[in-house]
Amino acid sequence: EEEKKVEEEEEEEGWHQLYPGHIPTSPLQKVLLAAGSAVMALYDPYRHDMVAVLGETTGCLALPNLRDKMKHHPEGYRILQERPRIRLSTLDMSRLRGLPDGSLGREYVRFLEDNKVSPDTRMPPKFVDDEELAYVIQRYREVHDLMHTLLGMPTNMLGEVVVKWFEAVQTGLPMCVLGAALGPVRLSARKLQVLATELVPWAIRSGLNASCVLNVYYEERWEQPVESLREELGIFPPP
């Protein structure tokens, strides 16, 4: 009865929860959330929760564009229909560890273990007011570590900035653009030089040249060599 009451109140106010965890927000609330999360994310780029909020509150143009790219691609369309998730509960880690060196699955697990990261730390979406677009940003988050694997980049600040440049060009998400542009401020002069002369030009060229990385059903590609998938997508070999 209590739940019914809440639902009725929500309907009267003109909003309701579109998916588990969804928090409906007005345009003004989104602007305030975006501003606050941007400040916090710049202060501490490792505050993944703030980076996530920023992505959701500023992605109103980029997310529909990404969804359309997926809808018009056979593999991307199937992903939208079947809604696969990359979580420890859906991954057969021992099988992936047993794959040959150089395969996507083996290198992905190696990346997770070497950098002590887990796909389960990705935040579920809360502020996207469309259930399908919420899945698109969820998918983007869950394939982020696969981008590191494909691009051969570690999770340190230099690696994150390079991946953000690639993702910014690929997705057009303002959060990626902001991270790509402002992430380097914390790097040393030597790293900045390598970034500016080699890594960023390569990431931008690869991002522009590659087909949409959300259109790959990675769960069906674990056995594929990383180099072959790079070639298929149009990512140039890392410098």
PDB file of C-alpha atoms in Angstrom:
ATOM      1  CA  GLU A   1       0.000   0.000   0.000  1.00  0.00           C
ATOM      2  CA  GLU A   2       2.881   2.325   0.868  1.00  0.00           C
ATOM      3  CA  GLU A   3       4.474   1.648  -2.570  1.00  0.00           C
ATOM      4  CA  LYS A   4       1.157   2.381  -4.305  1.00  0.00           C
ATOM      5  CA  LYS A   5       0.925   5.675  -2.430  1.00  0.00           C
ATOM      6  CA  VAL A   6       4.441   6.671  -3.524  1.00  0.00           C
ATOM      7  CA  GLU A   7       3.635   5.760  -7.145  1.00  0.00           C
ATOM      8  CA  GLU A   8       0.468   7.868  -7.046  1.00  0.00           C
ATOM      9  CA  GLU A   9       2.387  10.821  -5.611  1.00  0.00           C
ATOM     10  CA  GLU A  10       5.025  10.436  -8.321  1.00  0.00           C
ATOM     11  CA  GLU A  11       2.376  10.375 -11.045  1.00  0.00           C
ATOM     12  CA  GLU A  12       0.766  13.513  -9.629  1.00  0.00           C
ATOM     13  CA  GLU A  13       4.130  15.273  -9.731  1.00  0.00           C
ATOM     14  CA  GLY A  14       4.578  14.104 -13.332  1.00  0.00           C
ATOM     15  CA  TRP A  15       7.558  11.791 -12.906  1.00  0.00           C
ATOM     16  CA  HIS A  16       8.233   8.155 -12.150  1.00  0.00           C
ATOM     17  CA  GLN A  17      11.154   5.768 -11.920  1.00  0.00           C
ATOM     18  CA  LEU A  18      12.093   4.440 -15.378  1.00  0.00           C
ATOM     19  CA  TYR A  19      14.463   1.686 -14.183  1.00  0.00           C
ATOM     20  CA  PRO A  20      15.819   0.444 -10.813  1.00  0.00           C
ATOM     21  CA  GLY A  21      17.878   3.191  -9.168  1.00  0.00           C
ATOM     22  CA  HIS A  22      16.595   5.970 -11.488  1.00  0.00           C
ATOM     23  CA  ILE A  23      16.363   9.411  -9.858  1.00  0.00           C
ATOM     24  CA  PRO A  24      14.204  11.785 -11.946  1.00  0.00           C
ATOM     25  CA  THR A  25      15.628  15.334 -12.060  1.00  0.00           C
ATOM     26  CA  SER A  26      14.536  18.642 -13.578  1.00  0.00           C
ATOM     27  CA  PRO A  27      16.758  20.499 -16.124  1.00  0.00           C
ATOM     28  CA  LEU A  28      17.838  22.917 -13.369  1.00  0.00           C
ATOM     29  CA  GLN A  29      18.744  20.064 -11.035  1.00  0.00           C
ATOM     30  CA  LYS A  30      20.786  18.495 -13.858  1.00  0.00           C
ATOM     31  CA  VAL A  31      22.684  21.765 -14.390  1.00  0.00           C
ATOM     32  CA  LEU A  32      23.470  21.983 -10.656  1.00  0.00           C
ATOM     33  CA  LEU A  33      24.509  18.321 -10.504  1.00  0.00           C
ATOM     34  CA  ALA A  34      26.706  18.769 -13.605  1.00  0.00           C
ATOM     35  CA  ALA A  35      28.415  21.854 -12.149  1.00  0.00           C
ATOM     36  CA  GLY A  36      28.996  20.274  -8.747  1.00  0.00           C
ATOM     37  CA  SER A  37      30.268  16.972 -10.142  1.00  0.00           C
ATOM     38  CA  ALA A  38      32.548  18.795 -12.639  1.00  0.00           C
ATOM     39  CA  VAL A  39      34.228  20.733  -9.813  1.00  0.00           C
ATOM     40  CA  MET A  40      34.686  17.577  -7.719  1.00  0.00           C
ATOM     41  CA  ALA A  41      35.915  15.499 -10.686  1.00  0.00           C
ATOM     42  CA  LEU A  42      38.511  18.169 -11.555  1.00  0.00           C
ATOM     43  CA  TYR A  43      39.644  18.380  -7.930  1.00  0.00           C
ATOM     44  CA  ASP A  44      39.989  14.580  -7.762  1.00  0.00           C
ATOM     45  CA  PRO A  45      39.876  12.744 -11.137  1.00  0.00           C
ATOM     46  CA  TYR A  46      39.722   9.419  -9.266  1.00  0.00           C
ATOM     47  CA  ARG A  47      36.299  10.281  -7.814  1.00  0.00           C
ATOM     48  CA  HIS A  48      34.573   7.882 -10.229  1.00  0.00           C
ATOM     49  CA  ASP A  49      31.175   8.611  -8.684  1.00  0.00           C
ATOM     50  CA  MET A  50      31.469  12.317  -9.598  1.00  0.00           C
ATOM     51  CA  VAL A  51      32.771  11.492 -13.086  1.00  0.00           C
ATOM     52  CA  ALA A  52      29.752   9.180 -13.513  1.00  0.00           C
ATOM     53  CA  VAL A  53      27.244  11.876 -12.452  1.00  0.00           C
ATOM     54  CA  LEU A  54      28.918  14.354 -14.830  1.00  0.00           C
ATOM     55  CA  GLY A  55      28.596  11.856 -17.699  1.00  0.00           C
ATOM     56  CA  GLU A  56      24.894  11.315 -17.076  1.00  0.00           C
ATOM     57  CA  THR A  57      23.881  14.944 -16.570  1.00  0.00           C
ATOM     58  CA  THR A  58      25.748  16.267 -19.640  1.00  0.00           C
ATOM     59  CA  GLY A  59      25.254  13.407 -22.106  1.00  0.00           C
ATOM     60  CA  CYS A  60      21.812  14.480 -23.379  1.00  0.00           C
ATOM     61  CA  LEU A  61      22.994  14.979 -26.998  1.00  0.00           C
ATOM     62  CA  ALA A  62      25.782  12.403 -27.197  1.00  0.00           C
ATOM     63  CA  LEU A  63      23.840   9.439 -25.755  1.00  0.00           C
ATOM     64  CA  PRO A  64      20.979   9.467 -28.349  1.00  0.00           C
ATOM     65  CA  ASN A  65      23.644   9.758 -31.057  1.00  0.00           C
ATOM     66  CA  LEU A  66      25.475   6.690 -29.677  1.00  0.00           C
ATOM     67  CA  ARG A  67      22.211   4.759 -29.417  1.00  0.00           C
ATOM     68  CA  ASP A  68      21.436   5.556 -33.081  1.00  0.00           C
ATOM     69  CA  LYS A  69      24.877   4.310 -34.112  1.00  0.00           C
ATOM     70  CA  MET A  70      24.143   1.060 -32.280  1.00  0.00           C
ATOM     71  CA  LYS A  71      20.638   0.752 -33.764  1.00  0.00           C
ATOM     72  CA  HIS A  72      21.991   1.048 -37.312  1.00  0.00           C
ATOM     73  CA  HIS A  73      24.670  -1.622 -36.878  1.00  0.00           C
ATOM     74  CA  PRO A  74      23.813  -5.364 -36.769  1.00  0.00           C
ATOM     75  CA  GLU A  75      26.072  -6.188 -33.791  1.00  0.00           C
ATOM     76  CA  GLY A  76      25.208  -2.941 -31.978  1.00  0.00           C
ATOM     77  CA  TYR A  77      21.479  -3.543 -32.511  1.00  0.00           C
ATOM     78  CA  ARG A  78      21.792  -7.040 -31.021  1.00  0.00           C
ATOM     79  CA  ILE A  79      23.585  -5.590 -27.972  1.00  0.00           C
ATOM     80  CA  LEU A  80      20.707  -3.125 -27.457  1.00  0.00           C
ATOM     81  CA  GLN A  81      18.193  -5.974 -27.740  1.00  0.00           C
ATOM     82  CA  GLU A  82      20.005  -8.515 -25.547  1.00  0.00           C
ATOM     83  CA  ARG A  83      21.501  -6.061 -23.001  1.00  0.00           C
ATOM     84  CA  PRO A  84      24.634  -8.056 -22.052  1.00  0.00           C
ATOM     85  CA  ARG A  85      26.478  -6.990 -18.877  1.00  0.00           C
ATOM     86  CA  ILE A  86      30.205  -7.211 -18.135  1.00  0.00           C
ATOM     87  CA  ARG A  87      30.383  -8.092 -14.427  1.00  0.00           C
ATOM     88  CA  LEU A  88      32.334 -10.613 -12.377  1.00  0.00           C
ATOM     89  CA  SER A  89      29.068 -12.569 -12.120  1.00  0.00           C
ATOM     90  CA  THR A  90      28.816 -12.846 -15.935  1.00  0.00           C
ATOM     91  CA  LEU A  91      32.523 -13.476 -16.663  1.00  0.00           C
ATOM     92  CA  ASP A  92      34.075 -16.947 -16.565  1.00  0.00           C
ATOM     93  CA  MET A  93      37.422 -15.734 -15.223  1.00  0.00           C
ATOM     94  CA  SER A  94      39.129 -19.140 -15.182  1.00  0.00           C
ATOM     95  CA  ARG A  95      38.173 -19.711 -18.837  1.00  0.00           C
ATOM     96  CA  LEU A  96      39.483 -16.264 -19.808  1.00  0.00           C
ATOM     97  CA  ARG A  97      42.741 -16.899 -17.903  1.00  0.00           C
ATOM     98  CA  GLY A  98      43.166 -20.116 -19.889  1.00  0.00           C
ATOM     99  CA  LEU A  99      42.926 -18.406 -23.299  1.00  0.00           C
ATOM    100  CA  PRO A 100      46.125 -17.882 -25.345  1.00  0.00           C
ATOM    101  CA  ASP A 101      48.338 -14.850 -24.668  1.00  0.00           C
ATOM    102  CA  GLY A 102      47.387 -12.005 -26.974  1.00  0.00           C
ATOM    103  CA  SER A 103      43.689 -12.938 -27.084  1.00  0.00           C
ATOM    104  CA  LEU A 104      41.173 -10.298 -25.952  1.00  0.00           C
ATOM    105  CA  GLY A 105      39.936 -12.378 -22.995  1.00  0.00           C
ATOM    106  CA  ARG A 106      43.422 -13.225 -21.690  1.00  0.00           C
ATOM    107  CA  GLU A 107      44.710  -9.650 -22.060  1.00  0.00           C
ATOM    108  CA  TYR A 108      41.540  -8.214 -20.471  1.00  0.00           C
ATOM    109  CA  VAL A 109      41.952 -10.415 -17.367  1.00  0.00           C
ATOM    110  CA  ARG A 110      45.662  -9.563 -17.284  1.00  0.00           C
ATOM    111  CA  PHE A 111      44.732  -5.846 -17.382  1.00  0.00           C
ATOM    112  CA  LEU A 112      42.222  -6.265 -14.504  1.00  0.00           C
ATOM    113  CA  GLU A 113      44.719  -8.212 -12.379  1.00  0.00           C
ATOM    114  CA  ASP A 114      47.792  -6.046 -13.100  1.00  0.00           C
ATOM    115  CA  ASN A 115      45.903  -2.853 -12.302  1.00  0.00           C
ATOM    116  CA  LYS A 116      43.839  -4.342  -9.442  1.00  0.00           C
ATOM    117  CA  VAL A 117      40.545  -3.167 -10.952  1.00  0.00           C
ATOM    118  CA  SER A 118      37.151  -4.842 -11.235  1.00  0.00           C
ATOM    119  CA  PRO A 119      34.274  -4.332 -13.685  1.00  0.00           C
ATOM    120  CA  ASP A 120      31.945  -4.349 -10.656  1.00  0.00           C
ATOM    121  CA  THR A 121      33.127  -0.902  -9.530  1.00  0.00           C
ATOM    122  CA  ARG A 122      31.263   0.772 -12.447  1.00  0.00           C
ATOM    123  CA  MET A 123      28.368   2.831 -11.054  1.00  0.00           C
ATOM    124  CA  PRO A 124      24.845   2.030 -12.284  1.00  0.00           C
ATOM    125  CA  PRO A 125      23.172   5.020 -14.004  1.00  0.00           C
ATOM    126  CA  LYS A 126      20.757   7.157 -11.952  1.00  0.00           C
ATOM    127  CA  PHE A 127      20.107  10.472 -13.708  1.00  0.00           C
ATOM    128  CA  VAL A 128      19.455   9.421 -17.341  1.00  0.00           C
ATOM    129  CA  ASP A 129      15.740   9.938 -18.070  1.00  0.00           C
ATOM    130  CA  ASP A 130      15.432   7.190 -20.679  1.00  0.00           C
ATOM    131  CA  GLU A 131      15.750   3.505 -19.928  1.00  0.00           C
ATOM    132  CA  GLU A 132      17.490   2.610 -23.220  1.00  0.00           C
ATOM    133  CA  LEU A 133      19.967   5.519 -22.949  1.00  0.00           C
ATOM    134  CA  ALA A 134      20.697   4.435 -19.368  1.00  0.00           C
ATOM    135  CA  TYR A 135      21.794   1.070 -20.788  1.00  0.00           C
ATOM    136  CA  VAL A 136      23.972   2.808 -23.413  1.00  0.00           C
ATOM    137  CA  ILE A 137      25.933   4.706 -20.734  1.00  0.00           C
ATOM    138  CA  GLN A 138      26.106   1.552 -18.600  1.00  0.00           C
ATOM    139  CA  ARG A 139      27.583  -0.319 -21.573  1.00  0.00           C
ATOM    140  CA  TYR A 140      30.052   2.502 -22.226  1.00  0.00           C
ATOM    141  CA  ARG A 141      31.221   2.250 -18.601  1.00  0.00           C
ATOM    142  CA  GLU A 142      31.523  -1.519 -18.671  1.00  0.00           C
ATOM    143  CA  VAL A 143      33.638  -1.570 -21.854  1.00  0.00           C
ATOM    144  CA  HIS A 144      35.967   1.204 -20.550  1.00  0.00           C
ATOM    145  CA  ASP A 145      38.505  -1.343 -19.249  1.00  0.00           C
ATOM    146  CA  LEU A 146      38.350  -3.087 -22.635  1.00  0.00           C
ATOM    147  CA  MET A 147      39.337   0.256 -24.209  1.00  0.00           C
ATOM    148  CA  HIS A 148      42.432   0.251 -21.987  1.00  0.00           C
ATOM    149  CA  THR A 149      43.142  -3.324 -23.149  1.00  0.00           C
ATOM    150  CA  LEU A 150      42.658  -2.508 -26.847  1.00  0.00           C
ATOM    151  CA  LEU A 151      44.700   0.694 -26.633  1.00  0.00           C
ATOM    152  CA  GLY A 152      47.394  -0.919 -24.477  1.00  0.00           C
ATOM    153  CA  MET A 153      47.107   1.816 -21.817  1.00  0.00           C
ATOM    154  CA  PRO A 154      47.573   1.426 -18.030  1.00  0.00           C
ATOM    155  CA  THR A 155      45.246   3.002 -15.423  1.00  0.00           C
ATOM    156  CA  ASN A 156      47.699   5.720 -14.315  1.00  0.00           C
ATOM    157  CA  MET A 157      46.882   9.368 -15.093  1.00  0.00           C
ATOM    158  CA  LEU A 158      48.773   9.278 -18.414  1.00  0.00           C
ATOM    159  CA  GLY A 159      46.916   6.137 -19.565  1.00  0.00           C
ATOM    160  CA  GLU A 160      43.535   7.512 -18.447  1.00  0.00           C
ATOM    161  CA  VAL A 161      44.085  10.777 -20.347  1.00  0.00           C
ATOM    162  CA  VAL A 162      44.976   8.897 -23.550  1.00  0.00           C
ATOM    163  CA  VAL A 163      41.890   6.662 -23.261  1.00  0.00           C
ATOM    164  CA  LYS A 164      39.722   9.759 -22.563  1.00  0.00           C
ATOM    165  CA  TRP A 165      40.981  11.449 -25.770  1.00  0.00           C
ATOM    166  CA  PHE A 166      40.082   8.312 -27.743  1.00  0.00           C
ATOM    167  CA  GLU A 167      36.660   8.069 -26.039  1.00  0.00           C
ATOM    168  CA  ALA A 168      35.998  11.808 -26.474  1.00  0.00           C
ATOM    169  CA  VAL A 169      36.447  11.511 -30.241  1.00  0.00           C
ATOM    170  CA  GLN A 170      34.470   8.253 -30.344  1.00  0.00           C
ATOM    171  CA  THR A 171      31.496   9.182 -28.144  1.00  0.00           C
ATOM    172  CA  GLY A 172      31.292  12.990 -28.050  1.00  0.00           C
ATOM    173  CA  LEU A 173      30.412  12.734 -24.322  1.00  0.00           C
ATOM    174  CA  PRO A 174      31.243  16.114 -22.685  1.00  0.00           C
ATOM    175  CA  MET A 175      32.628  14.252 -19.657  1.00  0.00           C
ATOM    176  CA  CYS A 176      35.269  12.582 -21.874  1.00  0.00           C
ATOM    177  CA  VAL A 177      36.106  15.889 -23.577  1.00  0.00           C
ATOM    178  CA  LEU A 178      36.561  17.558 -20.171  1.00  0.00           C
ATOM    179  CA  GLY A 179      38.701  14.682 -18.859  1.00  0.00           C
ATOM    180  CA  ALA A 180      40.825  14.694 -22.028  1.00  0.00           C
ATOM    181  CA  ALA A 181      41.372  18.464 -21.951  1.00  0.00           C
ATOM    182  CA  LEU A 182      41.928  18.973 -18.221  1.00  0.00           C
ATOM    183  CA  GLY A 183      43.407  15.629 -17.134  1.00  0.00           C
ATOM    184  CA  PRO A 184      46.956  16.534 -18.269  1.00  0.00           C
ATOM    185  CA  VAL A 185      47.263  19.457 -15.801  1.00  0.00           C
ATOM    186  CA  ARG A 186      48.578  17.050 -13.149  1.00  0.00           C
ATOM    187  CA  LEU A 187      51.254  15.476 -15.365  1.00  0.00           C
ATOM    188  CA  SER A 188      54.979  16.220 -15.283  1.00  0.00           C
ATOM    189  CA  ALA A 189      56.647  18.170 -18.119  1.00  0.00           C
ATOM    190  CA  ARG A 190      58.259  15.004 -19.524  1.00  0.00           C
ATOM    191  CA  LYS A 191      54.950  13.116 -19.580  1.00  0.00           C
ATOM    192  CA  LEU A 192      53.209  16.134 -21.110  1.00  0.00           C
ATOM    193  CA  GLN A 193      55.743  16.136 -23.938  1.00  0.00           C
ATOM    194  CA  VAL A 194      55.171  12.430 -24.697  1.00  0.00           C
ATOM    195  CA  LEU A 195      51.416  13.012 -24.454  1.00  0.00           C
ATOM    196  CA  ALA A 196      51.366  16.014 -26.794  1.00  0.00           C
ATOM    197  CA  THR A 197      53.805  14.732 -29.414  1.00  0.00           C
ATOM    198  CA  GLU A 198      52.934  11.024 -29.581  1.00  0.00           C
ATOM    199  CA  LEU A 199      50.039   9.704 -27.532  1.00  0.00           C
ATOM    200  CA  VAL A 200      47.269  12.287 -28.048  1.00  0.00           C
ATOM    201  CA  PRO A 201      47.754  12.559 -31.856  1.00  0.00           C
ATOM    202  CA  TRP A 202      47.628   8.735 -32.035  1.00  0.00           C
ATOM    203  CA  ALA A 203      44.509   8.541 -29.799  1.00  0.00           C
ATOM    204  CA  ILE A 204      42.695  11.210 -31.871  1.00  0.00           C
ATOM    205  CA  ARG A 205      43.629   9.605 -35.212  1.00  0.00           C
ATOM    206  CA  SER A 206      42.546   6.186 -33.923  1.00  0.00           C
ATOM    207  CA  GLY A 207      39.289   7.557 -32.473  1.00  0.00           C
ATOM    208  CA  LEU A 208      38.396   9.237 -35.772  1.00  0.00           C
ATOM    209  CA  ASN A 209      39.410   6.255 -37.881  1.00  0.00           C
ATOM    210  CA  ALA A 210      37.847   3.488 -35.756  1.00  0.00           C
ATOM    211  CA  SER A 211      34.268   2.298 -36.131  1.00  0.00           C
ATOM    212  CA  CYS A 212      32.045   2.749 -33.051  1.00  0.00           C
ATOM    213  CA  VAL A 213      33.503   0.695 -30.171  1.00  0.00           C
ATOM    214  CA  LEU A 214      30.027   0.167 -28.666  1.00  0.00           C
ATOM    215  CA  ASN A 215      29.106  -1.920 -31.707  1.00  0.00           C
ATOM    216  CA  VAL A 216      31.338  -4.817 -30.658  1.00  0.00           C
ATOM    217  CA  TYR A 217      29.814  -7.760 -28.789  1.00  0.00           C
ATOM    218  CA  TYR A 218      32.987  -8.237 -26.740  1.00  0.00           C
ATOM    219  CA  GLU A 219      31.540 -11.244 -24.894  1.00  0.00           C
ATOM    220  CA  GLU A 220      31.604 -13.133 -28.223  1.00  0.00           C
ATOM    221  CA  ARG A 221      35.141 -11.985 -29.069  1.00  0.00           C
ATOM    222  CA  TRP A 222      37.197 -13.217 -26.106  1.00  0.00           C
ATOM    223  CA  GLU A 223      39.179 -15.636 -28.282  1.00  0.00           C
ATOM    224  CA  GLN A 224      39.954 -13.041 -30.961  1.00  0.00           C
ATOM    225  CA  PRO A 225      43.549 -11.703 -30.878  1.00  0.00           C
ATOM    226  CA  VAL A 226      43.700  -8.085 -29.647  1.00  0.00           C
ATOM    227  CA  GLU A 227      45.716  -7.118 -32.746  1.00  0.00           C
ATOM    228  CA  SER A 228      43.087  -8.567 -35.066  1.00  0.00           C
ATOM    229  CA  LEU A 229      40.272  -6.704 -33.253  1.00  0.00           C
ATOM    230  CA  ARG A 230      42.302  -3.468 -33.386  1.00  0.00           C
ATOM    231  CA  GLU A 231      42.712  -3.937 -37.126  1.00  0.00           C
ATOM    232  CA  GLU A 232      39.027  -4.746 -37.605  1.00  0.00           C
ATOM    233  CA  LEU A 233      37.957  -1.621 -35.733  1.00  0.00           C
ATOM    234  CA  GLY A 234      40.569   0.633 -37.352  1.00  0.00           C
ATOM    235  CA  ILE A 235      42.671   1.412 -34.253  1.00  0.00           C
ATOM    236  CA  PHE A 236      46.284   2.130 -35.202  1.00  0.00           C
ATOM    237  CA  PRO A 237      48.998   0.158 -33.336  1.00  0.00           C
ATOM    238  CA  PRO A 238      49.978   1.965 -30.074  1.00  0.00           C
ATOM    239  CA  PRO A 239      53.152   4.062 -30.361  1.00  0.00           C
TER     240      PRO A 239
END
